[in-house]
Short mmCIF file of C-alpha atoms in Angstrom, two decimals:
data_model
loop_
_atom_site.label_atom_id
_atom_site.label_comp_id
_atom_site.label_asym_id
_atom_site.label_seq_id
_atom_site.Cartn_x
_atom_site.Cartn_y
_atom_site.Cartn_z
CA UNK A 8 66.70 81.46 120.40
CA UNK A 9 65.92 82.73 123.90
CA UNK A 10 68.61 84.03 126.25
CA UNK A 11 69.51 82.03 129.37
CA UNK A 12 67.62 83.03 132.50
CA UNK A 13 69.39 84.98 135.21
CA UNK A 14 69.59 83.25 138.58
CA UNK A 15 69.16 86.44 140.59
CA UNK A 16 65.75 87.91 141.36
CA UNK A 17 65.45 91.63 141.78
CA UNK A 18 62.53 92.43 144.07
CA UNK A 19 61.93 94.69 147.02
CA UNK A 20 59.86 91.99 148.81
CA UNK A 21 60.99 88.81 150.51
CA UNK A 22 58.24 86.78 148.85
CA UNK A 23 57.51 86.68 145.13
CA UNK A 24 54.12 85.80 143.68
CA UNK A 25 53.55 83.38 140.82
CA UNK A 26 52.66 86.22 138.48
CA UNK A 27 55.73 88.25 139.46
CA UNK A 28 58.02 85.24 139.04
CA UNK A 29 56.54 84.46 135.63
CA UNK A 30 57.22 88.05 134.53
CA UNK A 31 60.78 87.96 135.84
CA UNK A 32 61.50 84.65 134.10
CA UNK A 33 59.79 85.63 130.85
CA UNK A 34 57.37 82.69 130.94
CA UNK A 35 53.67 82.37 131.51
CA UNK A 36 52.00 81.55 134.88
CA UNK A 37 51.14 78.00 133.80
CA UNK A 38 54.81 77.28 133.12
CA UNK A 39 55.65 78.38 136.67
CA UNK A 40 52.87 76.16 138.04
CA UNK A 41 54.18 73.14 136.08
CA UNK A 42 57.71 73.79 137.29
CA UNK A 43 56.58 74.03 140.92
CA UNK A 44 54.67 70.78 140.52
CA UNK A 45 57.68 69.12 138.95
CA UNK A 46 59.88 70.24 141.85
CA UNK A 47 57.34 68.91 144.34
CA UNK A 48 57.31 71.85 146.73
CA UNK A 49 55.15 71.06 149.76
CA UNK A 50 55.77 74.21 151.77
CA UNK A 51 54.60 76.89 149.32
CA UNK A 52 53.01 79.80 151.15
CA UNK A 53 49.83 81.50 150.07
CA UNK A 54 48.76 85.11 150.47
CA UNK A 55 45.33 86.57 150.01
CA UNK A 56 45.45 88.98 147.08
CA UNK A 57 42.19 90.61 146.04
CA UNK A 58 40.20 88.17 148.16
CA UNK A 59 41.78 85.03 146.70
CA UNK A 60 44.79 82.99 147.87
CA UNK A 61 47.91 83.30 145.72
CA UNK A 62 51.08 81.21 145.90
CA UNK A 63 54.20 83.12 146.93
CA UNK A 64 57.78 81.89 147.01
CA UNK A 65 60.75 82.69 149.19
CA UNK A 66 64.24 83.37 147.78
CA UNK A 67 65.36 79.73 148.08
CA UNK A 68 62.30 78.51 146.19
CA UNK A 69 62.64 81.23 143.55
CA UNK A 70 66.24 80.18 142.96
CA UNK A 71 65.24 76.50 142.64
CA UNK A 72 62.45 77.38 140.19
CA UNK A 73 64.73 79.52 138.07
CA UNK A 74 67.41 76.80 138.04
CA UNK A 75 64.83 74.30 136.86
CA UNK A 76 63.61 76.69 134.17
CA UNK A 77 67.19 77.31 133.12
CA UNK A 78 67.58 73.62 132.26
CA UNK A 79 65.03 74.16 129.50
CA UNK A 80 66.04 77.73 128.64
CA UNK A 81 67.87 76.59 125.50
CA UNK A 82 64.77 76.47 123.41
CA UNK A 83 63.51 77.21 119.92
CA UNK A 84 60.27 78.84 118.96
CA UNK A 85 57.93 77.28 116.41
CA UNK A 86 59.18 79.76 113.81
CA UNK A 87 62.84 78.98 114.53
CA UNK A 88 62.22 75.23 114.18
CA UNK A 89 60.38 75.82 110.91
CA UNK A 90 63.26 77.88 109.54
CA UNK A 91 65.83 75.30 110.62
CA UNK A 92 63.95 72.47 108.90
CA UNK A 93 62.88 74.57 105.93
CA UNK A 94 59.19 73.79 106.45
CA UNK A 95 56.17 75.91 107.32
CA UNK A 96 55.16 76.97 110.83
CA UNK A 97 51.90 75.02 110.43
CA UNK A 98 53.88 71.85 109.66
CA UNK A 99 55.87 72.25 112.87
CA UNK A 100 52.73 72.95 114.90
CA UNK A 101 50.96 69.85 113.55
CA UNK A 102 53.98 67.67 114.30
CA UNK A 103 54.28 69.13 117.81
CA UNK A 104 50.61 68.53 118.55
CA UNK A 105 50.96 64.94 117.35
CA UNK A 106 54.06 63.88 119.28
CA UNK A 107 54.22 66.17 122.31
CA UNK A 108 52.14 66.37 125.48
CA UNK A 109 50.65 69.91 125.44
CA UNK A 110 51.21 70.20 129.18
CA UNK A 111 54.94 69.61 128.68
CA UNK A 112 55.34 72.43 126.15
CA UNK A 113 56.64 75.63 127.64
CA UNK A 114 55.20 78.97 126.69
CA UNK A 115 57.10 82.21 126.89
CA UNK A 116 56.07 85.81 126.55
CA UNK A 117 57.65 86.97 123.28
CA UNK A 118 56.88 90.39 121.79
CA UNK A 119 53.91 90.80 124.09
CA UNK A 120 52.31 87.44 123.25
CA UNK A 121 52.61 83.87 124.47
CA UNK A 122 54.51 81.53 122.16
CA UNK A 123 55.25 77.82 122.39
CA UNK A 124 58.94 76.99 122.78
CA UNK A 125 60.60 73.59 122.55
CA UNK A 126 63.61 72.13 124.31
CA UNK A 127 66.23 69.96 122.61
CA UNK A 128 64.40 66.68 123.18
CA UNK A 129 61.15 68.13 121.84
CA UNK A 130 62.88 69.61 118.79
CA UNK A 131 64.35 66.20 118.01
CA UNK A 132 60.93 64.55 118.30
CA UNK A 133 59.38 67.18 116.00
CA UNK A 134 62.14 66.75 113.45
CA UNK A 135 61.78 62.97 113.41
CA UNK A 136 58.03 63.26 112.93
CA UNK A 137 58.42 65.70 110.03
CA UNK A 138 61.10 63.53 108.42
CA UNK A 139 58.52 60.79 108.02
CA UNK A 140 56.65 62.98 105.54
CA UNK A 141 59.28 65.40 104.23
CA UNK A 142 62.65 64.87 102.58
CA UNK A 143 65.11 66.63 104.87
CA UNK A 144 68.11 64.57 103.78
CA UNK A 145 69.48 67.36 101.62
CA UNK A 146 69.83 69.57 104.69
CA UNK A 147 73.04 68.73 106.51
CA UNK A 148 71.42 68.49 109.94
CA UNK A 149 71.39 64.77 110.67
CA UNK A 150 74.95 64.86 112.00
CA UNK A 151 73.71 66.80 115.03
CA UNK A 152 71.35 65.42 117.65
CA UNK A 153 69.12 68.50 117.63
CA UNK A 154 68.60 71.65 115.64
CA UNK A 155 69.94 73.62 118.59
CA UNK A 156 73.30 71.90 118.11
CA UNK A 157 73.16 72.62 114.38
CA UNK A 158 72.65 76.32 115.01
CA UNK A 159 75.51 76.28 117.51
CA UNK A 160 77.71 74.52 114.91
CA UNK A 161 76.83 77.18 112.33
CA UNK A 162 77.75 79.89 114.83
CA UNK A 163 81.09 78.25 115.64
CA UNK A 164 81.83 77.73 111.94
CA UNK A 165 81.06 81.38 111.24
CA UNK A 166 83.33 82.52 114.06
CA UNK A 167 86.10 80.24 112.79
CA UNK A 168 85.68 81.63 109.27
CA UNK A 169 85.87 85.20 110.57
CA UNK A 170 89.04 84.35 112.52
CA UNK A 171 90.59 82.72 109.44
CA UNK A 172 89.73 85.71 107.24
CA UNK A 173 91.18 88.07 109.84
CA UNK A 174 94.41 86.07 109.89
CA UNK A 175 94.57 86.09 106.08
CA UNK A 176 93.92 89.81 106.05
CA UNK A 177 96.82 90.38 108.45
CA UNK A 178 99.05 88.13 106.33
CA UNK A 179 98.10 90.03 103.16
CA UNK A 180 98.77 93.35 104.87
CA UNK A 181 102.20 92.11 105.96
CA UNK A 182 102.92 90.87 102.42
CA UNK A 183 101.80 94.17 100.92
CA UNK A 184 104.09 96.02 103.30
CA UNK A 185 106.97 93.75 102.29
CA UNK A 186 106.25 94.28 98.59
CA UNK A 187 106.06 98.04 99.12
CA UNK A 188 109.47 98.03 100.82
CA UNK A 189 110.85 95.76 98.10
CA UNK A 190 109.56 98.12 95.43
CA UNK A 191 111.17 101.06 97.20
CA UNK A 192 114.51 99.24 97.38
CA UNK A 193 114.37 98.38 93.68
CA UNK A 194 113.54 101.95 92.76
CA UNK A 195 116.50 103.16 94.82
CA UNK A 196 118.80 100.66 93.14
CA UNK A 197 117.56 101.71 89.71
CA UNK A 198 118.08 105.37 90.60
CA UNK A 199 121.59 104.63 91.86
CA UNK A 200 122.39 102.63 88.74
CA UNK A 201 121.33 105.53 86.57
CA UNK A 202 123.76 107.72 88.49
CA UNK A 203 126.75 105.48 87.67
CA UNK A 204 129.11 107.53 85.54
CA UNK A 205 129.96 106.20 82.09
CA UNK A 206 132.70 107.33 79.74
CA UNK A 207 131.87 110.40 77.72
CA UNK A 208 131.63 110.20 73.95
CA UNK A 209 134.74 112.38 73.69
CA UNK A 210 136.75 110.02 75.93
CA UNK A 211 135.68 107.03 73.87
CA UNK A 212 136.68 108.72 70.64
CA UNK A 213 140.01 109.79 72.12
CA UNK A 214 140.87 106.21 73.15
CA UNK A 215 139.88 104.93 69.72
CA UNK A 216 142.03 107.59 68.03
CA UNK A 217 145.04 106.64 70.18
CA UNK A 218 144.92 103.06 68.95
CA UNK A 219 144.33 104.18 65.36
CA UNK A 220 147.46 106.32 65.57
CA UNK A 221 149.43 103.29 66.75
CA UNK A 222 148.06 101.37 63.74
CA UNK A 223 149.15 104.16 61.41
CA UNK A 224 152.64 104.14 62.98
CA UNK A 225 153.17 100.38 62.58
CA UNK A 226 151.17 100.09 59.37
CA UNK A 227 148.69 97.56 60.77
CA UNK A 228 145.51 98.69 62.54
CA UNK A 229 144.49 95.12 63.50
CA UNK A 230 147.87 94.53 65.10
CA UNK A 231 147.57 97.82 66.99
CA UNK A 232 144.34 96.64 68.67
CA UNK A 233 145.95 93.30 69.50
CA UNK A 234 148.80 95.16 71.17
CA UNK A 235 146.32 97.26 73.16
CA UNK A 236 144.17 94.33 74.38
CA UNK A 237 147.31 92.40 75.36
CA UNK A 238 148.55 95.40 77.35
CA UNK A 239 145.16 95.72 79.11
CA UNK A 240 145.16 92.01 79.99
CA UNK A 241 148.74 92.20 81.30
CA UNK A 242 148.32 95.37 83.38
CA UNK A 243 144.73 94.98 84.65
CA UNK A 244 144.10 91.20 84.42
CA UNK A 245 140.99 91.97 82.37
CA UNK A 246 140.63 89.79 79.27
CA UNK A 247 138.47 92.25 77.32
CA UNK A 248 138.30 90.18 74.13
CA UNK A 249 137.06 87.04 75.94
CA UNK A 250 134.54 88.97 78.02
CA UNK A 251 133.21 90.82 74.98
CA UNK A 252 132.83 87.53 73.10
CA UNK A 253 130.88 86.04 76.01
CA UNK A 254 128.62 89.12 76.04
CA UNK A 255 128.19 89.02 72.28
CA UNK A 256 129.51 92.57 71.82
CA UNK A 257 132.55 94.21 70.35
CA UNK A 258 135.54 94.79 72.68
CA UNK A 259 135.26 98.58 72.37
CA UNK A 260 131.57 98.49 73.22
CA UNK A 261 132.34 96.30 76.21
CA UNK A 262 134.87 98.67 77.81
CA UNK A 263 132.59 101.67 77.19
CA UNK A 264 129.32 100.15 78.43
CA UNK A 265 130.19 97.34 80.84
CA UNK A 266 133.12 98.76 82.81
CA UNK A 267 132.84 101.57 85.32
CA UNK A 268 134.48 104.92 84.76
CA UNK A 269 137.49 104.16 86.97
CA UNK A 270 138.49 101.06 84.99
CA UNK A 271 137.85 102.84 81.71
CA UNK A 272 140.17 105.63 82.80
CA UNK A 273 142.89 103.06 83.46
CA UNK A 274 142.38 101.64 79.98
CA UNK A 275 142.47 105.14 78.53
CA UNK A 276 145.80 105.76 80.28
CA UNK A 277 147.15 102.54 78.76
CA UNK A 278 146.06 103.71 75.30
CA UNK A 279 147.97 106.95 75.89
CA UNK A 280 151.06 104.98 76.92
CA UNK A 281 150.80 102.71 73.90
CA UNK A 282 150.46 105.71 71.61
CA UNK A 283 153.48 107.40 73.17
CA UNK A 284 155.54 104.23 72.79
CA UNK A 285 154.88 103.96 69.05
CA UNK A 286 154.17 107.47 67.88
CA UNK A 287 156.32 110.55 67.80
CA UNK A 288 154.35 113.77 67.83
#
């Protein structure tokens, strides 16, 4: 696809020759001649160059010519049309020769050589001619009026896809940042949980021994534990037996593993009180 023509002419002279204008516009001399004829200029000046008269154009005429050329600047080369339709260059050339007036086909200087280029209307005519002999239905191009529009649609779709992927990338980065912070918070909570103080083995054994001593004093170990759990429920409002049953553990395991050290210490003090009430050292 060729770039749009600039509307400004950079020259040190007031008048521009046909050859100079063709070079500036990137087209051949014949294209300039056809454009001038199409515009119907009747006041074109001529200068003698090398013994022969040559058309020259003032700034106003140059601007008009370039504007006219710009109308057809959105063009496709023979190769680009072939690629768009997935056919050979020769196929495109044959179709162009069959349906287009050779004098209406622009030629531009591309890579040092002159190449035929086609405007939107010409591309449509070429495509319709080729469709008579080739199956192009599988190519999703019929929804557009010309191949130029198709290429523009592809470009817009690509840009939209890039924008969507960029947005998804940003969303994923934000989510990863959130997950990283969440992981850090969990790790901190786990670390803090591991630092929670639990009753020592010695303290557990001492509490158990207190209740056993009460059982020895009254002659009933089961009753001694009942007395202790009732005292705990009355003084702390903690129903250890019910909670342990709901957890599926023994009451002693519950107070040692489920309660924090402060509550355990209160229960230990109650076991000391119960022992002192029933036992005489």
